[in-house]
Amino acid sequence: GESVGLHLPTLSVQEGDNSIINCAYSNSASDYFIWYKQESGKGPQFIIDIRSNMDKRQGQRVTVLLNKTVKHLSLQIAATQPGDSAVYFCAAFYSGGYNKLIFGAGTRLAVHP
Amino acid sequence: DAGITQSPRHKVTETGTPVTLRCHQTENHRYMYWYRQDPGHGLRLIHYSYGVKDTDKGEVSDGYSVSRSKTEDFLLTLESATSSQTSVYFCAISAAGGEETQYFGPGTRLLVL
Protein backbone atom coordinates (compact mmCIF):
# COMPACT_ATOMS: atom_id res chain seq x y z
CA GLY A 1 0.00 0.00 0.00
CA GLU A 2 0.91 3.64 -0.05
CA SER A 3 3.08 4.94 2.73
CA VAL A 4 4.72 8.07 3.97
CA GLY A 5 7.60 7.77 6.38
CA LEU A 6 9.76 10.11 8.35
CA HIS A 7 13.41 9.25 8.71
CA LEU A 8 13.89 9.96 12.40
CA PRO A 9 11.36 9.70 15.22
CA THR A 10 13.18 12.31 17.32
CA LEU A 11 15.41 15.25 16.46
CA SER A 12 17.20 17.32 19.10
CA VAL A 13 18.64 20.73 18.22
CA GLN A 14 20.06 23.73 20.01
CA GLU A 15 18.11 26.95 20.03
CA GLY A 16 19.23 29.12 17.14
CA ASP A 17 20.40 26.22 14.98
CA ASN A 18 18.71 25.20 11.76
CA SER A 19 16.58 22.05 11.81
CA ILE A 20 16.00 19.64 8.95
CA ILE A 21 13.21 17.08 9.10
CA ASN A 22 13.04 14.50 6.34
CA CYS A 23 10.22 12.49 4.82
CA ALA A 24 9.99 9.80 2.15
CA TYR A 25 6.89 8.79 0.23
CA SER A 26 6.16 5.70 -1.83
CA ASN A 27 3.71 6.80 -4.53
CA SER A 28 5.46 8.43 -7.46
CA ALA A 29 2.09 9.76 -8.61
CA SER A 30 1.71 11.89 -5.46
CA ASP A 31 1.85 15.52 -6.49
CA TYR A 32 0.79 17.48 -3.46
CA PHE A 33 2.51 17.51 -0.09
CA ILE A 34 1.85 19.22 3.22
CA TRP A 35 3.84 19.70 6.40
CA TYR A 36 1.99 19.92 9.69
CA LYS A 37 3.11 20.82 13.21
CA GLN A 38 1.39 19.27 16.19
CA GLU A 39 1.92 20.52 19.72
CA SER A 40 1.02 18.37 22.69
CA GLY A 41 -2.73 18.14 23.19
CA LYS A 42 -3.55 20.09 20.03
CA GLY A 43 -4.59 19.34 16.49
CA PRO A 44 -2.17 19.37 13.54
CA GLN A 45 -1.43 22.88 12.34
CA PHE A 46 -0.70 23.62 8.68
CA ILE A 47 2.83 24.91 8.12
CA ILE A 48 3.53 24.85 4.39
CA ASP A 49 2.63 22.90 1.28
CA ILE A 50 4.25 22.22 -2.07
CA ARG A 51 3.06 20.88 -5.40
CA SER A 52 5.08 18.65 -7.68
CA ASN A 53 5.69 21.38 -10.24
CA MET A 54 7.99 23.02 -7.69
CA ASP A 55 11.12 21.76 -5.96
CA LYS A 56 11.35 24.45 -3.30
CA ARG A 57 8.97 26.70 -1.45
CA GLN A 58 9.69 29.15 1.32
CA GLY A 59 7.60 30.50 4.14
CA GLN A 60 8.42 32.42 7.23
CA ARG A 61 11.53 30.70 8.66
CA VAL A 62 10.54 27.46 6.91
CA THR A 63 11.53 25.96 3.58
CA VAL A 64 10.24 22.79 2.01
CA LEU A 65 12.33 20.94 -0.56
CA LEU A 66 10.89 18.29 -2.85
CA ASN A 67 12.98 15.73 -4.73
CA LYS A 68 10.63 13.77 -6.94
CA THR A 69 13.40 11.61 -8.35
CA VAL A 70 14.02 9.92 -5.00
CA LYS A 71 10.54 10.62 -3.60
CA HIS A 72 11.82 12.67 -0.71
CA LEU A 73 10.86 15.94 0.88
CA SER A 74 12.33 17.89 3.74
CA LEU A 75 11.29 20.70 6.04
CA GLN A 76 13.95 23.17 7.04
CA ILE A 77 13.38 25.48 10.00
CA ALA A 78 15.77 28.39 10.31
CA ALA A 79 16.95 29.69 13.69
CA THR A 80 14.96 27.11 15.62
CA GLN A 81 13.17 28.44 18.68
CA PRO A 82 11.75 26.73 21.78
CA GLY A 83 8.28 27.36 20.39
CA ASP A 84 9.16 25.10 17.46
CA SER A 85 9.24 22.07 19.77
CA ALA A 86 6.48 19.78 18.50
CA VAL A 87 5.81 16.73 16.36
CA TYR A 88 6.09 17.38 12.63
CA PHE A 89 4.16 15.37 10.04
CA CYS A 90 4.44 15.23 6.32
CA ALA A 91 1.44 14.20 4.27
CA ALA A 92 1.28 13.17 0.63
CA PHE A 93 -1.85 13.33 -1.48
CA TYR A 94 -2.77 10.02 -3.06
CA SER A 95 -5.39 9.91 -5.80
CA GLY A 96 -5.75 6.14 -6.15
CA GLY A 97 -9.09 4.63 -5.11
CA TYR A 98 -10.38 7.67 -3.28
CA ASN A 99 -8.58 10.94 -2.97
CA LYS A 100 -6.85 11.15 0.37
CA LEU A 101 -3.86 12.43 2.26
CA ILE A 102 -1.52 9.81 3.68
CA PHE A 103 0.28 10.90 6.81
CA GLY A 104 3.64 9.89 8.17
CA ALA A 105 4.00 8.90 11.81
CA GLY A 106 5.80 12.11 12.75
CA THR A 107 9.18 13.36 13.98
CA ARG A 108 9.42 14.93 17.42
CA LEU A 109 11.57 18.07 17.38
CA ALA A 110 13.10 18.97 20.75
CA VAL A 111 14.74 22.39 21.01
CA HIS A 112 17.23 22.86 23.82
CA PRO A 113 18.35 26.27 25.17
CA ASP B 1 -7.84 26.09 14.55
CA ALA B 2 -9.37 27.56 11.40
CA GLY B 3 -12.86 27.98 12.88
CA ILE B 4 -13.28 24.34 13.83
CA THR B 5 -14.59 23.13 17.16
CA GLN B 6 -15.04 19.60 18.39
CA SER B 7 -17.19 18.34 21.23
CA PRO B 8 -16.74 16.82 23.64
CA ARG B 9 -13.00 17.36 24.04
CA HIS B 10 -12.66 14.41 26.39
CA LYS B 11 -14.91 11.43 26.95
CA VAL B 12 -14.74 8.23 28.94
CA THR B 13 -17.28 5.56 28.11
CA GLU B 14 -17.87 1.87 28.57
CA THR B 15 -17.66 -0.90 26.00
CA GLY B 16 -20.94 -1.41 24.17
CA THR B 17 -22.31 2.10 24.63
CA PRO B 18 -23.03 4.43 21.71
CA VAL B 19 -20.92 7.56 21.38
CA THR B 20 -21.36 10.58 19.12
CA LEU B 21 -18.65 13.13 18.45
CA ARG B 22 -19.46 16.46 16.88
CA CYS B 23 -17.43 18.66 14.57
CA HIS B 24 -18.59 22.20 13.89
CA GLN B 25 -17.02 24.61 11.39
CA THR B 26 -17.60 28.27 10.67
CA GLU B 27 -15.64 28.39 7.39
CA ASN B 28 -18.43 27.14 5.13
CA HIS B 29 -16.03 24.57 3.68
CA ARG B 30 -17.58 21.84 1.58
CA TYR B 31 -15.38 18.94 2.68
CA MET B 32 -15.15 17.56 6.19
CA TYR B 33 -13.16 14.59 7.47
CA TRP B 34 -12.86 12.41 10.53
CA TYR B 35 -9.47 10.95 11.42
CA ARG B 36 -8.19 8.92 14.30
CA GLN B 37 -4.67 9.22 15.63
CA ASP B 38 -2.93 6.34 17.36
CA PRO B 39 0.73 5.86 18.34
CA GLY B 40 2.70 4.33 15.49
CA HIS B 41 -0.11 4.79 12.93
CA GLY B 42 -0.19 8.47 12.22
CA LEU B 43 -3.51 9.93 11.18
CA ARG B 44 -5.94 7.57 9.48
CA LEU B 45 -9.08 8.58 7.64
CA ILE B 46 -12.35 7.16 9.02
CA HIS B 47 -15.02 8.88 6.90
CA TYR B 48 -15.35 12.06 4.94
CA SER B 49 -18.11 14.23 3.56
CA TYR B 50 -18.20 16.16 0.31
CA GLY B 51 -21.46 17.96 0.96
CA VAL B 52 -24.66 17.86 2.95
CA LYS B 53 -25.85 14.25 3.13
CA ASP B 54 -22.90 13.15 0.97
CA THR B 55 -20.44 10.92 2.80
CA ASP B 56 -18.00 8.16 1.99
CA LYS B 57 -15.77 5.68 3.78
CA GLY B 58 -12.11 6.06 4.55
CA GLU B 59 -9.55 3.40 5.30
CA VAL B 60 -10.68 2.53 8.86
CA SER B 61 -14.46 2.95 8.69
CA ASP B 62 -15.56 -0.32 10.32
CA GLY B 63 -17.53 0.35 13.51
CA TYR B 64 -18.15 4.01 12.66
CA SER B 65 -20.94 5.90 10.96
CA VAL B 66 -21.27 9.58 10.07
CA SER B 67 -23.95 12.08 9.24
CA ARG B 68 -24.00 15.57 7.83
CA SER B 69 -27.34 17.35 7.83
CA LYS B 70 -25.89 20.87 7.69
CA THR B 71 -22.80 22.30 6.03
CA GLU B 72 -21.31 23.27 9.36
CA ASP B 73 -21.79 20.02 11.30
CA PHE B 74 -20.30 16.58 10.81
CA LEU B 75 -21.11 13.87 13.34
CA LEU B 76 -19.15 10.70 13.99
CA THR B 77 -20.99 7.87 15.77
CA LEU B 78 -19.61 4.76 17.35
CA GLU B 79 -22.69 2.55 17.47
CA SER B 80 -21.25 0.21 20.10
CA ALA B 81 -17.89 1.39 21.39
CA THR B 82 -15.03 -1.08 21.75
CA SER B 83 -11.68 -0.72 23.50
CA SER B 84 -9.94 -0.68 20.10
CA GLN B 85 -11.70 2.61 19.42
CA THR B 86 -9.85 4.31 22.24
CA SER B 87 -8.04 7.04 20.36
CA VAL B 88 -7.78 10.73 19.66
CA TYR B 89 -10.25 11.82 16.99
CA PHE B 90 -9.65 14.80 14.76
CA CYS B 91 -12.00 16.57 12.45
CA ALA B 92 -10.60 18.37 9.42
CA ILE B 93 -12.05 20.62 6.75
CA SER B 94 -11.06 21.70 3.28
CA ALA B 95 -12.58 24.07 0.78
CA ALA B 96 -12.45 21.46 -1.94
CA GLY B 97 -11.54 17.82 -2.19
CA GLY B 98 -8.42 16.46 -3.73
CA GLU B 99 -5.23 18.44 -3.55
CA GLU B 100 -6.34 21.00 -1.06
CA THR B 101 -5.03 21.84 2.37
CA GLN B 102 -6.92 20.25 5.22
CA TYR B 103 -7.25 22.21 8.44
CA PHE B 104 -7.69 20.37 11.70
CA GLY B 105 -9.75 20.86 14.82
CA PRO B 106 -8.43 20.51 18.38
CA GLY B 107 -9.36 16.83 18.76
CA THR B 108 -11.46 14.64 21.03
CA ARG B 109 -9.74 12.21 23.36
CA LEU B 110 -11.90 9.10 23.77
CA LEU B 111 -11.28 6.34 26.28
CA VAL B 112 -13.38 3.18 26.05
CA LEU B 113 -13.18 1.05 29.17
Short mmCIF file of N, CA and C in Angstrom, two decimals, chain B residues 21 32 39 90 92 97 105-107:
data_model
loop_
_atom_site.label_atom_id
_atom_site.label_comp_id
_atom_site.label_asym_id
_atom_site.label_seq_id
_atom_site.Cartn_x
_atom_site.Cartn_y
_atom_site.Cartn_z
N LEU B 21 -19.56 12.00 18.41
CA LEU B 21 -18.65 13.13 18.45
C LEU B 21 -19.11 14.14 17.41
N MET B 32 -15.48 17.80 4.79
CA MET B 32 -15.15 17.56 6.19
C MET B 32 -14.70 16.12 6.34
N PRO B 39 -0.75 5.98 18.36
CA PRO B 39 0.73 5.86 18.34
C PRO B 39 1.18 4.84 17.29
N PHE B 90 -9.78 13.46 15.31
CA PHE B 90 -9.65 14.80 14.76
C PHE B 90 -10.60 14.98 13.59
N ALA B 92 -11.31 17.47 10.32
CA ALA B 92 -10.60 18.37 9.42
C ALA B 92 -11.57 18.90 8.38
N GLY B 97 -12.17 19.12 -2.37
CA GLY B 97 -11.54 17.82 -2.19
C GLY B 97 -10.25 17.76 -2.96
N GLY B 105 -9.20 20.41 13.55
CA GLY B 105 -9.75 20.86 14.82
C GLY B 105 -8.85 20.45 15.97
N PRO B 106 -9.27 20.76 17.21
CA PRO B 106 -8.43 20.51 18.38
C PRO B 106 -8.43 19.06 18.86
N GLY B 107 -9.35 18.24 18.39
CA GLY B 107 -9.36 16.83 18.76
C GLY B 107 -10.28 16.48 19.91
#
